[in-house]
């Protein structure tokens, strides 16, 4: 079990693939299941294309369309980005599992692992890395 | 392996955190991976904020906007809430994994576990609790 | 660990329940956790109703509404269906876990497992089947 703590700079996708790959290497893991668990309700985790950075811009735009700030939300204690952040987290999820096969994360060629920050302001985010296997 | 059976009262988020925490305690689980698996196609499972109840009202509203009853859906055998329930289930998911660390669910401060009922009418819902670890 | 390789015929949901059930049987698996992991960023995996085929048509329509081709996306190198495919993948997910209980996939009566192809053109898709347990 490990924990990654990460400062975000507000809205955005933050690639964690290398950090996670290094963790797998450092523990000399062979075959098993890696769980990434984000311990928040306004940040999430997803696998996405890591080649063209405009993909990430478009994903942010899509999330903004799916969970607009102008939604007339009841819950707005922390500002107009508060409730949309919860909706975006529900849609993208906080728990992700990746097989480890022969010592490697079993990602496809174009897959990268991203922490998604759904709040405007920078936040300190904590993610658990949990492993079962050999 | 255990099973939680639960009667819902129609549309809504039903918090299960305490029931699940008690199950983990009762089996004296230490370190591993807990899977919650909802055996339905019109109810789902999600982690969300458990402090302000208006968050849950807004989440229901968001799901209604994303999967409106007035969608001109082909599949309407069981009424206008039938197909939207399947869409909401697809978007939020039926399988959720939570690490157990030193005998505790590894939830963040504001995270609660919710069964989401996407049908209007009360339903009997069944969820599998599956554990791997020590 | 196994791998399913599959040719899709473009947009659609492709049921994999039987192939996956046979894999579980062939290895004589008893109790554990099955992970299905899609190694792509424009195809995903979901559990849905497998009785009425119009459900699948409606799900495709819902995804098209949530991630329209006419979104003014920056990323369109491979055509108008390129970026919507990434958005649909983010919303539905590439990693899915199903408990295996007494040698059987723990699916509910109406649940089927579907690979979702989010590109117009046929694609070769690869999915990892990963198992932990006895």
mmCIF file of C-alpha atoms in Angstrom:
data_model
loop_
_atom_site.group_PDB
_atom_site.id
_atom_site.type_symbol
_atom_site.label_atom_id
_atom_site.label_comp_id
_atom_site.label_asym_id
_atom_site.label_seq_id
_atom_site.Cartn_x
_atom_site.Cartn_y
_atom_site.Cartn_z
ATOM 1 C CA UNK A 1 0.000 0.000 0.000
ATOM 2 C CA UNK A 2 1.269 3.426 -0.885
ATOM 3 C CA UNK A 3 -0.040 6.925 -1.111
ATOM 4 C CA UNK A 4 0.581 9.623 -3.711
ATOM 5 C CA UNK A 5 -0.019 13.172 -2.556
ATOM 6 C CA UNK A 6 -0.305 15.723 -5.279
ATOM 7 C CA UNK A 7 -0.899 19.491 -5.551
ATOM 8 C CA UNK A 8 -3.138 20.378 -8.493
ATOM 9 C CA UNK A 9 -3.328 23.805 -10.104
ATOM 10 C CA UNK A 10 -7.098 23.778 -10.559
ATOM 11 C CA UNK A 11 -9.233 22.407 -13.430
ATOM 12 C CA UNK A 12 -7.312 19.881 -15.454
ATOM 13 C CA UNK A 13 -6.052 16.392 -16.128
ATOM 14 C CA UNK A 14 -2.736 15.558 -14.462
ATOM 15 C CA UNK A 15 -0.851 12.594 -15.830
ATOM 16 C CA UNK A 16 0.346 10.139 -13.162
ATOM 17 C CA UNK A 17 1.440 7.242 -15.382
ATOM 18 C CA UNK A 18 5.148 7.593 -14.675
ATOM 19 C CA UNK A 19 4.755 7.952 -10.906
ATOM 20 C CA UNK A 20 2.567 4.865 -10.806
ATOM 21 C CA UNK A 21 4.841 2.866 -13.087
ATOM 22 C CA UNK A 22 7.811 3.739 -10.861
ATOM 23 C CA UNK A 23 5.927 2.604 -7.773
ATOM 24 C CA UNK A 24 5.239 -0.774 -9.422
ATOM 25 C CA UNK A 25 8.919 -1.081 -10.369
ATOM 26 C CA UNK A 26 10.229 -0.008 -6.970
ATOM 27 C CA UNK A 27 8.292 -2.783 -5.234
ATOM 28 C CA UNK A 28 9.283 -5.326 -7.881
ATOM 29 C CA UNK A 29 5.657 -6.356 -8.408
ATOM 30 C CA UNK A 30 5.076 -9.207 -10.860
ATOM 31 C CA UNK A 31 1.466 -10.238 -11.448
ATOM 32 C CA UNK A 32 -1.587 -8.826 -9.760
ATOM 33 C CA UNK A 33 -4.153 -6.081 -9.599
ATOM 34 C CA UNK A 34 -3.350 -2.446 -8.911
ATOM 35 C CA UNK A 35 -6.101 -0.256 -7.488
ATOM 36 C CA UNK A 36 -5.902 3.533 -7.603
ATOM 37 C CA UNK A 37 -8.304 5.125 -5.171
ATOM 38 C CA UNK A 38 -8.879 8.900 -5.004
ATOM 39 C CA UNK A 39 -10.008 9.925 -1.524
ATOM 40 C CA UNK A 40 -12.059 12.950 -2.581
ATOM 41 C CA UNK A 41 -15.482 13.847 -3.965
ATOM 42 C CA UNK A 42 -14.388 16.568 -6.377
ATOM 43 C CA UNK A 43 -11.430 14.889 -8.080
ATOM 44 C CA UNK A 44 -11.388 11.612 -9.974
ATOM 45 C CA UNK A 45 -9.237 9.193 -11.927
ATOM 46 C CA UNK A 46 -9.436 8.114 -15.542
ATOM 47 C CA UNK A 47 -7.476 6.483 -18.331
ATOM 48 C CA UNK A 48 -7.193 8.565 -21.467
ATOM 49 C CA UNK A 49 -5.182 9.228 -24.586
ATOM 50 C CA UNK A 50 -1.751 10.568 -23.747
ATOM 51 C CA UNK A 51 -0.527 11.541 -27.224
ATOM 52 C CA UNK A 52 -2.342 14.729 -28.292
ATOM 53 C CA UNK A 53 -2.808 17.301 -25.480
ATOM 54 C CA UNK A 54 -5.887 18.775 -27.188
ATOM 55 C CA UNK A 55 -7.738 15.601 -26.146
ATOM 56 C CA UNK A 56 -7.461 16.748 -22.536
ATOM 57 C CA UNK A 57 -8.740 20.225 -23.384
ATOM 58 C CA UNK A 58 -11.726 18.700 -25.162
ATOM 59 C CA UNK A 59 -12.412 16.374 -22.239
ATOM 60 C CA UNK A 60 -12.521 19.368 -19.900
ATOM 61 C CA UNK A 61 -14.932 21.077 -22.271
ATOM 62 C CA UNK A 62 -17.117 17.965 -22.451
ATOM 63 C CA UNK A 63 -17.283 17.739 -18.651
ATOM 64 C CA UNK A 64 -18.196 21.435 -18.496
ATOM 65 C CA UNK A 65 -21.061 20.785 -20.920
ATOM 66 C CA UNK A 66 -22.257 17.737 -18.974
ATOM 67 C CA UNK A 67 -22.091 19.516 -15.611
ATOM 68 C CA UNK A 68 -22.465 23.250 -16.246
ATOM 69 C CA UNK A 69 -21.799 25.831 -13.546
ATOM 70 C CA UNK A 70 -25.089 27.518 -14.474
ATOM 71 C CA UNK A 71 -27.189 24.551 -13.406
ATOM 72 C CA UNK A 72 -29.171 26.296 -10.685
ATOM 73 C CA UNK A 73 -27.638 23.882 -8.157
ATOM 74 C CA UNK A 74 -28.812 23.937 -4.554
ATOM 75 C CA UNK A 75 -25.354 23.074 -3.231
ATOM 76 C CA UNK A 76 -23.143 26.083 -3.926
ATOM 77 C CA UNK A 77 -21.484 26.761 -0.569
ATOM 78 C CA UNK A 78 -18.037 26.816 -2.074
ATOM 79 C CA UNK A 79 -18.923 28.580 -5.315
ATOM 80 C CA UNK A 80 -20.336 27.724 -8.742
ATOM 81 C CA UNK A 81 -17.703 25.060 -9.449
ATOM 82 C CA UNK A 82 -18.579 23.097 -6.277
ATOM 83 C CA UNK A 83 -21.566 21.036 -7.401
ATOM 84 C CA UNK A 84 -20.324 20.517 -10.993
ATOM 85 C CA UNK A 85 -17.171 19.026 -9.434
ATOM 86 C CA UNK A 86 -19.241 16.411 -7.584
ATOM 87 C CA UNK A 87 -21.169 15.555 -10.765
ATOM 88 C CA UNK A 88 -17.971 15.195 -12.792
ATOM 89 C CA UNK A 89 -16.529 12.947 -10.076
ATOM 90 C CA UNK A 90 -19.640 10.749 -10.163
ATOM 91 C CA UNK A 91 -19.396 10.426 -13.953
ATOM 92 C CA UNK A 92 -15.698 9.573 -14.087
ATOM 93 C CA UNK A 93 -15.141 7.665 -10.835
ATOM 94 C CA UNK A 94 -12.655 7.544 -7.963
ATOM 95 C CA UNK A 95 -11.572 3.886 -8.128
ATOM 96 C CA UNK A 96 -9.627 2.386 -11.031
ATOM 97 C CA UNK A 97 -8.086 -1.077 -11.455
ATOM 98 C CA UNK A 98 -5.203 -1.951 -13.736
ATOM 99 C CA UNK A 99 -3.733 -5.440 -14.114
ATOM 100 C CA UNK A 100 0.015 -5.824 -13.640
ATOM 101 C CA UNK A 101 1.348 -8.473 -16.029
ATOM 102 C CA UNK A 102 4.941 -9.719 -15.928
ATOM 103 C CA UNK A 103 5.996 -6.678 -13.944
ATOM 104 C CA UNK A 104 4.364 -4.096 -16.217
ATOM 105 C CA UNK A 105 1.181 -2.040 -16.023
ATOM 106 C CA UNK A 106 -1.052 -3.615 -18.657
ATOM 107 C CA UNK A 107 -1.810 -0.328 -20.437
ATOM 108 C CA UNK A 108 -2.448 -0.107 -24.164
ATOM 109 C CA UNK A 109 -0.177 1.957 -26.401
ATOM 110 C CA UNK A 110 -2.130 5.202 -26.051
ATOM 111 C CA UNK A 111 -3.379 4.860 -22.503
ATOM 112 C CA UNK A 112 -2.219 7.212 -19.779
ATOM 113 C CA UNK A 113 -3.501 7.487 -16.194
ATOM 114 C CA UNK A 114 -4.859 10.874 -15.199
ATOM 115 C CA UNK A 115 -5.959 12.468 -11.983
ATOM 116 C CA UNK A 116 -8.779 14.881 -12.863
ATOM 117 C CA UNK A 117 -9.123 18.019 -10.766
ATOM 118 C CA UNK A 118 -12.678 19.354 -10.964
ATOM 119 C CA UNK A 119 -12.304 22.436 -8.760
ATOM 120 C CA UNK A 120 -11.109 25.836 -10.002
ATOM 121 C CA UNK A 121 -8.639 26.377 -7.181
ATOM 122 C CA UNK A 122 -5.456 24.358 -6.562
ATOM 123 C CA UNK A 123 -6.055 21.445 -4.215
ATOM 124 C CA UNK A 124 -3.974 18.924 -2.353
ATOM 125 C CA UNK A 125 -5.153 15.481 -3.531
ATOM 126 C CA UNK A 126 -4.403 12.115 -2.021
ATOM 127 C CA UNK A 127 -4.543 8.816 -3.891
ATOM 128 C CA UNK A 128 -4.110 5.323 -2.460
ATOM 129 C CA UNK A 129 -2.126 2.762 -4.436
ATOM 130 C CA UNK A 130 -3.234 -0.678 -3.402
ATOM 131 C CA UNK A 131 -1.888 -3.937 -4.770
ATOM 132 C CA UNK A 132 -2.953 -7.569 -4.601
ATOM 133 C CA UNK A 133 -0.769 -10.232 -6.149
ATOM 134 C CA UNK A 134 2.817 -11.360 -6.317
ATOM 135 C CA UNK B 1 -18.541 -13.028 0.370
ATOM 136 C CA UNK B 2 -21.709 -11.441 1.615
ATOM 137 C CA UNK B 3 -24.874 -10.005 0.232
ATOM 138 C CA UNK B 4 -26.806 -6.889 1.197
ATOM 139 C CA UNK B 5 -30.449 -6.867 0.237
ATOM 140 C CA UNK B 6 -32.143 -3.533 0.368
ATOM 141 C CA UNK B 7 -35.600 -2.086 -0.344
ATOM 142 C CA UNK B 8 -35.438 1.313 -2.023
ATOM 143 C CA UNK B 9 -38.255 3.850 -2.069
ATOM 144 C CA UNK B 10 -37.735 4.900 -5.685
ATOM 145 C CA UNK B 11 -35.429 7.583 -7.167
ATOM 146 C CA UNK B 12 -32.654 8.444 -4.788
ATOM 147 C CA UNK B 13 -29.255 7.865 -3.270
ATOM 148 C CA UNK B 14 -29.227 5.495 -0.293
ATOM 149 C CA UNK B 15 -26.195 5.624 1.948
ATOM 150 C CA UNK B 16 -24.690 2.215 2.730
ATOM 151 C CA UNK B 17 -21.418 3.280 4.354
ATOM 152 C CA UNK B 18 -22.306 2.099 7.859
ATOM 153 C CA UNK B 19 -23.644 -1.289 6.737
ATOM 154 C CA UNK B 20 -20.507 -1.909 4.698
ATOM 155 C CA UNK B 21 -18.178 -0.709 7.462
ATOM 156 C CA UNK B 22 -19.908 -3.044 9.914
ATOM 157 C CA UNK B 23 -19.492 -5.973 7.535
ATOM 158 C CA UNK B 24 -15.738 -5.266 7.321
ATOM 159 C CA UNK B 25 -15.538 -5.086 11.130
ATOM 160 C CA UNK B 26 -17.627 -8.199 11.722
ATOM 161 C CA UNK B 27 -15.262 -10.314 9.615
ATOM 162 C CA UNK B 28 -12.193 -8.715 11.204
ATOM 163 C CA UNK B 29 -10.725 -7.902 7.794
ATOM 164 C CA UNK B 30 -7.262 -6.299 7.805
ATOM 165 C CA UNK B 31 -5.767 -5.435 4.424
ATOM 166 C CA UNK B 32 -7.283 -6.109 1.058
ATOM 167 C CA UNK B 33 -9.709 -5.037 -1.620
ATOM 168 C CA UNK B 34 -13.449 -4.780 -1.124
ATOM 169 C CA UNK B 35 -15.673 -5.028 -4.193
ATOM 170 C CA UNK B 36 -19.283 -3.872 -4.148
ATOM 171 C CA UNK B 37 -21.248 -5.300 -7.039
ATOM 172 C CA UNK B 38 -24.848 -4.290 -7.807
ATOM 173 C CA UNK B 39 -26.673 -7.087 -9.623
ATOM 174 C CA UNK B 40 -29.074 -4.869 -11.566
ATOM 175 C CA UNK B 41 -29.223 -2.738 -14.695
ATOM 176 C CA UNK B 42 -31.270 0.132 -13.296
ATOM 177 C CA UNK B 43 -29.500 0.753 -9.992
ATOM 178 C CA UNK B 44 -25.848 1.597 -9.453
ATOM 179 C CA UNK B 45 -23.201 2.379 -6.865
ATOM 180 C CA UNK B 46 -21.156 5.509 -6.323
ATOM 181 C CA UNK B 47 -19.022 7.351 -3.803
ATOM 182 C CA UNK B 48 -20.190 10.859 -3.028
ATOM 183 C CA UNK B 49 -20.152 13.654 -0.497
ATOM 184 C CA UNK B 50 -22.018 12.657 2.664
ATOM 185 C CA UNK B 51 -22.115 16.010 4.469
ATOM 186 C CA UNK B 52 -24.691 18.235 2.749
ATOM 187 C CA UNK B 53 -27.867 16.401 1.633
ATOM 188 C CA UNK B 54 -28.528 18.949 -1.125
ATOM 189 C CA UNK B 55 -25.587 17.375 -2.985
ATOM 190 C CA UNK B 56 -27.702 14.252 -3.447
ATOM 191 C CA UNK B 57 -30.676 16.270 -4.705
ATOM 192 C CA UNK B 58 -28.427 18.007 -7.227
ATOM 193 C CA UNK B 59 -26.935 14.705 -8.351
ATOM 194 C CA UNK B 60 -30.438 13.370 -9.038
ATOM 195 C CA UNK B 61 -31.189 16.505 -11.039
ATOM 196 C CA UNK B 62 -27.953 16.150 -12.992
ATOM 197 C CA UNK B 63 -28.752 12.537 -13.864
ATOM 198 C CA UNK B 64 -32.245 13.590 -14.974
ATOM 199 C CA UNK B 65 -30.692 16.189 -17.295
ATOM 200 C CA UNK B 66 -28.186 13.681 -18.691
ATOM 201 C CA UNK B 67 -30.816 10.981 -19.244
ATOM 202 C CA UNK B 68 -34.189 12.720 -19.652
ATOM 203 C CA UNK B 69 -37.438 10.791 -19.621
ATOM 204 C CA UNK B 70 -38.488 12.708 -22.740
ATOM 205 C CA UNK B 71 -35.745 11.191 -24.879
ATOM 206 C CA UNK B 72 -37.949 9.464 -27.410
ATOM 207 C CA UNK B 73 -36.492 6.141 -26.292
ATOM 208 C CA UNK B 74 -37.425 2.938 -28.118
ATOM 209 C CA UNK B 75 -37.297 0.880 -24.921
ATOM 210 C CA UNK B 76 -40.212 2.020 -22.764
ATOM 211 C CA UNK B 77 -41.938 -1.241 -21.796
ATOM 212 C CA UNK B 78 -41.901 -0.383 -18.130
ATOM 213 C CA UNK B 79 -42.623 3.328 -18.471
ATOM 214 C CA UNK B 80 -40.732 6.557 -19.184
ATOM 215 C CA UNK B 81 -38.238 6.014 -16.347
ATOM 216 C CA UNK B 82 -37.144 2.610 -17.712
ATOM 217 C CA UNK B 83 -34.569 3.579 -20.341
ATOM 218 C CA UNK B 84 -33.229 6.614 -18.413
ATOM 219 C CA UNK B 85 -32.527 4.178 -15.558
ATOM 220 C CA UNK B 86 -30.326 2.046 -17.823
ATOM 221 C CA UNK B 87 -28.455 5.121 -19.072
ATOM 222 C CA UNK B 88 -27.860 6.392 -15.526
ATOM 223 C CA UNK B 89 -26.594 2.943 -14.537
ATOM 224 C CA UNK B 90 -24.170 2.928 -17.469
ATOM 225 C CA UNK B 91 -22.853 6.365 -16.503
ATOM 226 C CA UNK B 92 -22.345 5.617 -12.811
ATOM 227 C CA UNK B 93 -21.464 1.912 -12.800
ATOM 228 C CA UNK B 94 -22.378 -1.243 -10.889
ATOM 229 C CA UNK B 95 -18.931 -2.318 -9.631
ATOM 230 C CA UNK B 96 -16.891 -0.345 -7.107
ATOM 231 C CA UNK B 97 -13.605 -1.195 -5.356
ATOM 232 C CA UNK B 98 -12.429 0.221 -2.061
ATOM 233 C CA UNK B 99 -9.128 -0.669 -0.372
ATOM 234 C CA UNK B 100 -9.243 -1.861 3.216
ATOM 235 C CA UNK B 101 -6.187 -0.597 5.100
ATOM 236 C CA UNK B 102 -5.385 -1.659 8.665
ATOM 237 C CA UNK B 103 -8.935 -2.829 9.188
ATOM 238 C CA UNK B 104 -10.617 0.333 7.893
ATOM 239 C CA UNK B 105 -12.336 1.280 4.646
ATOM 240 C CA UNK B 106 -9.891 3.688 3.019
ATOM 241 C CA UNK B 107 -12.478 6.439 2.472
ATOM 242 C CA UNK B 108 -11.620 10.120 2.532
ATOM 243 C CA UNK B 109 -13.202 12.438 5.100
ATOM 244 C CA UNK B 110 -16.212 13.383 2.952
ATOM 245 C CA UNK B 111 -16.718 10.139 1.083
ATOM 246 C CA UNK B 112 -19.825 8.038 1.596
ATOM 247 C CA UNK B 113 -20.955 4.959 -0.349
ATOM 248 C CA UNK B 114 -24.347 5.211 -2.020
ATOM 249 C CA UNK B 115 -26.646 2.818 -3.784
ATOM 250 C CA UNK B 116 -28.435 4.812 -6.486
ATOM 251 C CA UNK B 117 -31.971 3.790 -7.365
ATOM 252 C CA UNK B 118 -32.850 4.964 -10.872
ATOM 253 C CA UNK B 119 -36.441 3.714 -11.053
ATOM 254 C CA UNK B 120 -39.482 5.659 -9.801
ATOM 255 C CA UNK B 121 -40.996 2.720 -7.939
ATOM 256 C CA UNK B 122 -39.564 1.020 -4.843
ATOM 257 C CA UNK B 123 -37.344 -1.923 -5.744
ATOM 258 C CA UNK B 124 -35.638 -4.760 -3.947
ATOM 259 C CA UNK B 125 -31.911 -4.432 -4.713
ATOM 260 C CA UNK B 126 -29.178 -6.949 -4.119
ATOM 261 C CA UNK B 127 -25.498 -6.095 -3.758
ATOM 262 C CA UNK B 128 -22.587 -8.523 -3.440
ATOM 263 C CA UNK B 129 -19.778 -7.720 -1.008
ATOM 264 C CA UNK B 130 -16.669 -9.502 -2.126
ATOM 265 C CA UNK B 131 -13.302 -9.364 -0.400
ATOM 266 C CA UNK B 132 -9.768 -10.380 -1.313
ATOM 267 C CA UNK B 133 -7.005 -10.054 1.237
ATOM 268 C CA UNK B 134 -6.214 -10.811 4.844
ATOM 269 C CA UNK C 1 -4.380 -14.015 -17.330
ATOM 270 C CA UNK C 2 -5.947 -14.204 -20.730
ATOM 271 C CA UNK C 3 -6.625 -11.933 -23.635
ATOM 272 C CA UNK C 4 -9.680 -11.629 -25.848
ATOM 273 C CA UNK C 5 -9.090 -10.091 -29.248
ATOM 274 C CA UNK C 6 -12.155 -8.969 -31.072
ATOM 275 C CA UNK C 7 -13.006 -7.303 -34.398
ATOM 276 C CA UNK C 8 -15.814 -4.787 -34.075
ATOM 277 C CA UNK C 9 -17.961 -3.536 -36.944
ATOM 278 C CA UNK C 10 -18.044 0.085 -35.812
ATOM 279 C CA UNK C 11 -20.414 1.852 -33.390
ATOM 280 C CA UNK C 12 -22.150 -0.621 -31.146
ATOM 281 C CA UNK C 13 -22.345 -2.783 -28.075
ATOM 282 C CA UNK C 14 -20.907 -6.273 -28.502
ATOM 283 C CA UNK C 15 -21.925 -8.860 -25.962
ATOM 284 C CA UNK C 16 -19.007 -10.826 -24.479
ATOM 285 C CA UNK C 17 -20.810 -12.610 -21.614
ATOM 286 C CA UNK C 18 -20.548 -16.090 -23.099
ATOM 287 C CA UNK C 19 -16.871 -15.786 -24.048
ATOM 288 C CA UNK C 20 -16.031 -14.567 -20.552
ATOM 289 C CA UNK C 21 -18.165 -17.215 -18.850
ATOM 290 C CA UNK C 22 -16.421 -19.912 -20.902
ATOM 291 C CA UNK C 23 -13.013 -18.573 -19.914
ATOM 292 C CA UNK C 24 -13.984 -18.804 -16.220
ATOM 293 C CA UNK C 25 -15.228 -22.372 -16.750
ATOM 294 C CA UNK C 26 -12.200 -23.486 -18.761
ATOM 295 C CA UNK C 27 -9.843 -22.500 -15.951
ATOM 296 C CA UNK C 28 -12.097 -24.047 -13.321
ATOM 297 C CA UNK C 29 -12.086 -20.842 -11.266
ATOM 298 C CA UNK C 30 -13.953 -20.995 -7.942
ATOM 299 C CA UNK C 31 -13.999 -17.810 -5.886
ATOM 300 C CA UNK C 32 -12.297 -14.553 -6.705
ATOM 301 C CA UNK C 33 -12.349 -11.320 -8.626
ATOM 302 C CA UNK C 34 -12.365 -11.094 -12.407
ATOM 303 C CA UNK C 35 -11.068 -7.893 -14.003
ATOM 304 C CA UNK C 36 -11.845 -6.993 -17.599
ATOM 305 C CA UNK C 37 -9.492 -4.350 -18.909
ATOM 306 C CA UNK C 38 -9.903 -2.731 -22.342
ATOM 307 C CA UNK C 39 -6.552 -1.503 -23.657
ATOM 308 C CA UNK C 40 -7.905 1.369 -25.760
ATOM 309 C CA UNK C 41 -9.068 4.959 -25.395
ATOM 310 C CA UNK C 42 -12.013 4.802 -27.803
ATOM 311 C CA UNK C 43 -13.674 1.570 -26.719
ATOM 312 C CA UNK C 44 -14.987 0.682 -23.278
ATOM 313 C CA UNK C 45 -16.709 -1.980 -21.202
ATOM 314 C CA UNK C 46 -20.041 -1.939 -19.449
ATOM 315 C CA UNK C 47 -22.699 -4.148 -17.922
ATOM 316 C CA UNK C 48 -26.168 -3.697 -19.364
ATOM 317 C CA UNK C 49 -29.541 -5.286 -19.938
ATOM 318 C CA UNK C 50 -29.277 -8.216 -22.312
ATOM 319 C CA UNK C 51 -32.958 -8.963 -22.895
ATOM 320 C CA UNK C 52 -34.366 -6.276 -25.205
ATOM 321 C CA UNK C 53 -31.999 -5.208 -28.029
ATOM 322 C CA UNK C 54 -33.617 -1.750 -28.269
ATOM 323 C CA UNK C 55 -31.876 -0.944 -24.959
ATOM 324 C CA UNK C 56 -28.568 -1.049 -26.806
ATOM 325 C CA UNK C 57 -29.867 1.225 -29.565
ATOM 326 C CA UNK C 58 -31.060 3.712 -26.974
ATOM 327 C CA UNK C 59 -27.730 3.581 -25.145
ATOM 328 C CA UNK C 60 -25.927 4.431 -28.398
ATOM 329 C CA UNK C 61 -28.324 7.339 -28.895
ATOM 330 C CA UNK C 62 -27.754 8.538 -25.335
ATOM 331 C CA UNK C 63 -23.972 8.463 -25.796
ATOM 332 C CA UNK C 64 -24.340 10.397 -29.058
ATOM 333 C CA UNK C 65 -26.341 13.062 -27.208
ATOM 334 C CA UNK C 66 -23.802 13.235 -24.375
ATOM 335 C CA UNK C 67 -20.816 13.438 -26.735
ATOM 336 C CA UNK C 68 -22.041 14.889 -30.031
ATOM 337 C CA UNK C 69 -19.892 14.863 -33.143
ATOM 338 C CA UNK C 70 -20.770 18.529 -33.669
ATOM 339 C CA UNK C 71 -19.020 19.644 -30.504
ATOM 340 C CA UNK C 72 -16.456 21.920 -32.123
ATOM 341 C CA UNK C 73 -13.722 19.654 -30.747
ATOM 342 C CA UNK C 74 -10.068 20.633 -31.158
ATOM 343 C CA UNK C 75 -8.969 17.013 -31.548
ATOM 344 C CA UNK C 76 -10.362 15.788 -34.870
ATOM 345 C CA UNK C 77 -7.341 14.236 -36.591
ATOM 346 C CA UNK C 78 -9.166 11.006 -37.285
ATOM 347 C CA UNK C 79 -12.556 12.510 -38.101
ATOM 348 C CA UNK C 80 -15.631 13.788 -36.264
ATOM 349 C CA UNK C 81 -16.126 10.536 -34.321
ATOM 350 C CA UNK C 82 -12.609 10.670 -32.843
ATOM 351 C CA UNK C 83 -13.075 12.996 -29.869
ATOM 352 C CA UNK C 84 -16.624 11.815 -29.044
ATOM 353 C CA UNK C 85 -15.154 8.305 -28.789
ATOM 354 C CA UNK C 86 -12.708 9.455 -26.107
ATOM 355 C CA UNK C 87 -15.484 11.206 -24.174
ATOM 356 C CA UNK C 88 -17.725 8.120 -24.322
ATOM 357 C CA UNK C 89 -14.822 5.986 -23.109
ATOM 358 C CA UNK C 90 -14.233 8.336 -20.171
ATOM 359 C CA UNK C 91 -17.929 8.181 -19.223
ATOM 360 C CA UNK C 92 -18.263 4.403 -19.396
ATOM 361 C CA UNK C 93 -14.804 3.184 -18.358
ATOM 362 C CA UNK C 94 -12.208 0.637 -19.477
ATOM 363 C CA UNK C 95 -11.861 -1.443 -16.295
ATOM 364 C CA UNK C 96 -14.634 -3.590 -14.847
ATOM 365 C CA UNK C 97 -14.612 -6.043 -11.925
ATOM 366 C CA UNK C 98 -16.989 -8.955 -11.451
ATOM 367 C CA UNK C 99 -16.927 -11.345 -8.496
ATOM 368 C CA UNK C 100 -16.750 -15.061 -9.228
ATOM 369 C CA UNK C 101 -18.775 -16.981 -6.649
ATOM 370 C CA UNK C 102 -18.816 -20.797 -6.484
ATOM 371 C CA UNK C 103 -17.496 -21.020 -10.015
ATOM 372 C CA UNK C 104 -19.999 -18.614 -11.567
ATOM 373 C CA UNK C 105 -19.849 -14.986 -12.679
ATOM 374 C CA UNK C 106 -21.939 -13.175 -10.077
ATOM 375 C CA UNK C 107 -24.173 -11.445 -12.642
ATOM 376 C CA UNK C 108 -27.809 -10.585 -11.972
ATOM 377 C CA UNK C 109 -30.568 -12.077 -14.118
ATOM 378 C CA UNK C 110 -30.591 -9.282 -16.705
ATOM 379 C CA UNK C 111 -26.927 -8.358 -16.704
ATOM 380 C CA UNK C 112 -24.753 -8.916 -19.760
ATOM 381 C CA UNK C 113 -21.170 -7.776 -20.353
ATOM 382 C CA UNK C 114 -20.631 -5.546 -23.371
ATOM 383 C CA UNK C 115 -17.639 -4.185 -25.184
ATOM 384 C CA UNK C 116 -18.630 -0.759 -26.514
ATOM 385 C CA UNK C 117 -17.067 0.378 -29.784
ATOM 386 C CA UNK C 118 -17.140 4.162 -30.020
ATOM 387 C CA UNK C 119 -15.545 4.579 -33.465
ATOM 388 C CA UNK C 120 -17.448 4.478 -36.769
ATOM 389 C CA UNK C 121 -15.016 2.135 -38.472
ATOM 390 C CA UNK C 122 -14.377 -1.515 -37.559
ATOM 391 C CA UNK C 123 -11.514 -1.881 -35.089
ATOM 392 C CA UNK C 124 -9.465 -4.671 -33.631
ATOM 393 C CA UNK C 125 -9.932 -4.479 -29.837
ATOM 394 C CA UNK C 126 -7.947 -6.223 -27.156
ATOM 395 C CA UNK C 127 -9.214 -6.942 -23.655
ATOM 396 C CA UNK C 128 -7.265 -8.431 -20.760
ATOM 397 C CA UNK C 129 -8.973 -10.979 -18.493
ATOM 398 C CA UNK C 130 -7.262 -10.951 -15.156
ATOM 399 C CA UNK C 131 -8.191 -13.111 -12.187
ATOM 400 C CA UNK C 132 -7.312 -13.140 -8.505
ATOM 401 C CA UNK C 133 -8.595 -15.920 -6.290
ATOM 402 C CA UNK C 134 -8.916 -19.664 -6.166
#
